[in-house]
Tab-separated table of C-alpha atoms in Angstrom:
chain	number	residue	atom	x	y	z
A	1	MET	CA	122.271	11.512	101.617
A	2	PRO	CA	124.822	13.728	103.252
A	3	ASP	CA	126.532	16.242	101.006
A	4	ARG	CA	130.245	15.459	100.759
A	5	HIS	CA	131.200	19.138	101.102
A	6	THR	CA	129.007	20.261	103.989
A	7	GLY	CA	128.141	16.988	105.694
A	8	ARG	CA	124.458	17.949	105.811
A	9	ALA	CA	121.603	16.141	104.117
A	10	SER	CA	120.882	17.384	100.607
A	11	ASP	CA	117.529	18.697	99.385
A	12	ASP	CA	117.333	16.173	96.555
A	13	GLY	CA	113.795	14.880	96.158
A	14	SER	CA	112.139	17.645	98.165
A	15	ALA	CA	110.474	19.206	95.108
A	16	PRO	CA	107.825	16.472	94.726
A	17	ALA	CA	106.987	16.654	98.421
A	18	GLU	CA	106.639	20.437	98.280
A	19	PHE	CA	104.516	20.150	95.135
A	20	VAL	CA	102.136	17.737	96.869
A	21	MET	CA	101.806	19.962	99.951
A	22	VAL	CA	101.248	23.156	97.968
A	23	GLY	CA	98.924	21.355	95.559
A	24	ALA	CA	96.798	20.053	98.415
A	25	VAL	CA	96.420	23.549	99.861
A	26	LEU	CA	95.513	24.974	96.449
A	27	VAL	CA	92.937	22.249	95.798
A	28	LEU	CA	91.414	22.897	99.223
A	29	LEU	CA	91.256	26.620	98.484
A	30	VAL	CA	89.624	26.130	95.079
A	31	LEU	CA	87.055	23.688	96.456
A	32	SER	CA	86.262	26.085	99.305
A	33	VAL	CA	85.603	28.916	96.849
A	34	LEU	CA	83.365	26.639	94.757
A	35	GLN	CA	81.446	25.564	97.866
A	36	LEU	CA	80.943	29.194	98.876
A	37	GLY	CA	79.659	30.012	95.395
A	38	LEU	CA	77.234	27.092	95.521
A	39	ALA	CA	75.969	28.121	98.963
A	40	LEU	CA	75.373	31.703	97.788
A	41	HIS	CA	73.568	30.444	94.680
A	42	VAL	CA	71.265	28.251	96.776
A	43	ARG	CA	70.575	31.103	99.200
A	44	ASN	CA	69.676	33.465	96.353
A	45	THR	CA	67.476	30.839	94.704
A	46	VAL	CA	65.554	30.191	97.925
A	47	THR	CA	65.178	33.926	98.587
A	48	ASP	CA	63.841	34.541	95.079
A	49	ALA	CA	61.452	31.591	95.346
A	50	ALA	CA	60.118	32.877	98.672
A	51	ALA	CA	59.603	36.356	97.228
A	52	GLU	CA	57.823	34.946	94.181
A	53	GLY	CA	55.611	32.757	96.380
A	54	ALA	CA	54.679	35.730	98.533
A	55	GLY	CA	53.795	37.722	95.421
A	56	MET	CA	51.609	34.923	94.097
A	57	ARG	CA	49.787	34.687	97.425
A	58	ARG	CA	49.256	38.436	97.477
A	59	SER	CA	47.791	38.416	93.966
A	60	ALA	CA	45.579	35.424	94.849
A	61	GLU	CA	44.282	37.244	97.937
A	62	ASP	CA	43.558	40.332	95.854
A	63	ARG	CA	41.593	38.243	93.336
A	64	SER	CA	39.598	36.554	96.105
A	65	ARG	CA	38.700	39.904	97.668
A	66	ALA	CA	37.529	41.256	94.343
A	67	GLY	CA	34.781	38.649	94.210
A	68	PRO	CA	33.410	36.728	91.250
A	69	SER	CA	32.750	39.818	89.140
A	70	GLY	CA	36.399	40.843	89.300
A	71	HIS	CA	35.592	44.232	90.872
A	72	GLY	CA	36.157	45.377	94.428
A	73	SER	CA	33.380	45.093	97.038
């Protein structure tokens, strides 16, 4: 509605619209940070699993080289 003193449209009712726009940006930001945290967690988990698997293979190879008596050749 036009303001009777200035003739321009008033800002009545703009607060809910601004709240929705700012809220949407904040939700997007929070979800992006959570997604980044999840991606880093998965990357670290896979890296640790690969390192542990390589260590297990190395120890298995060492045991197989030692022979049945458990001593080196």
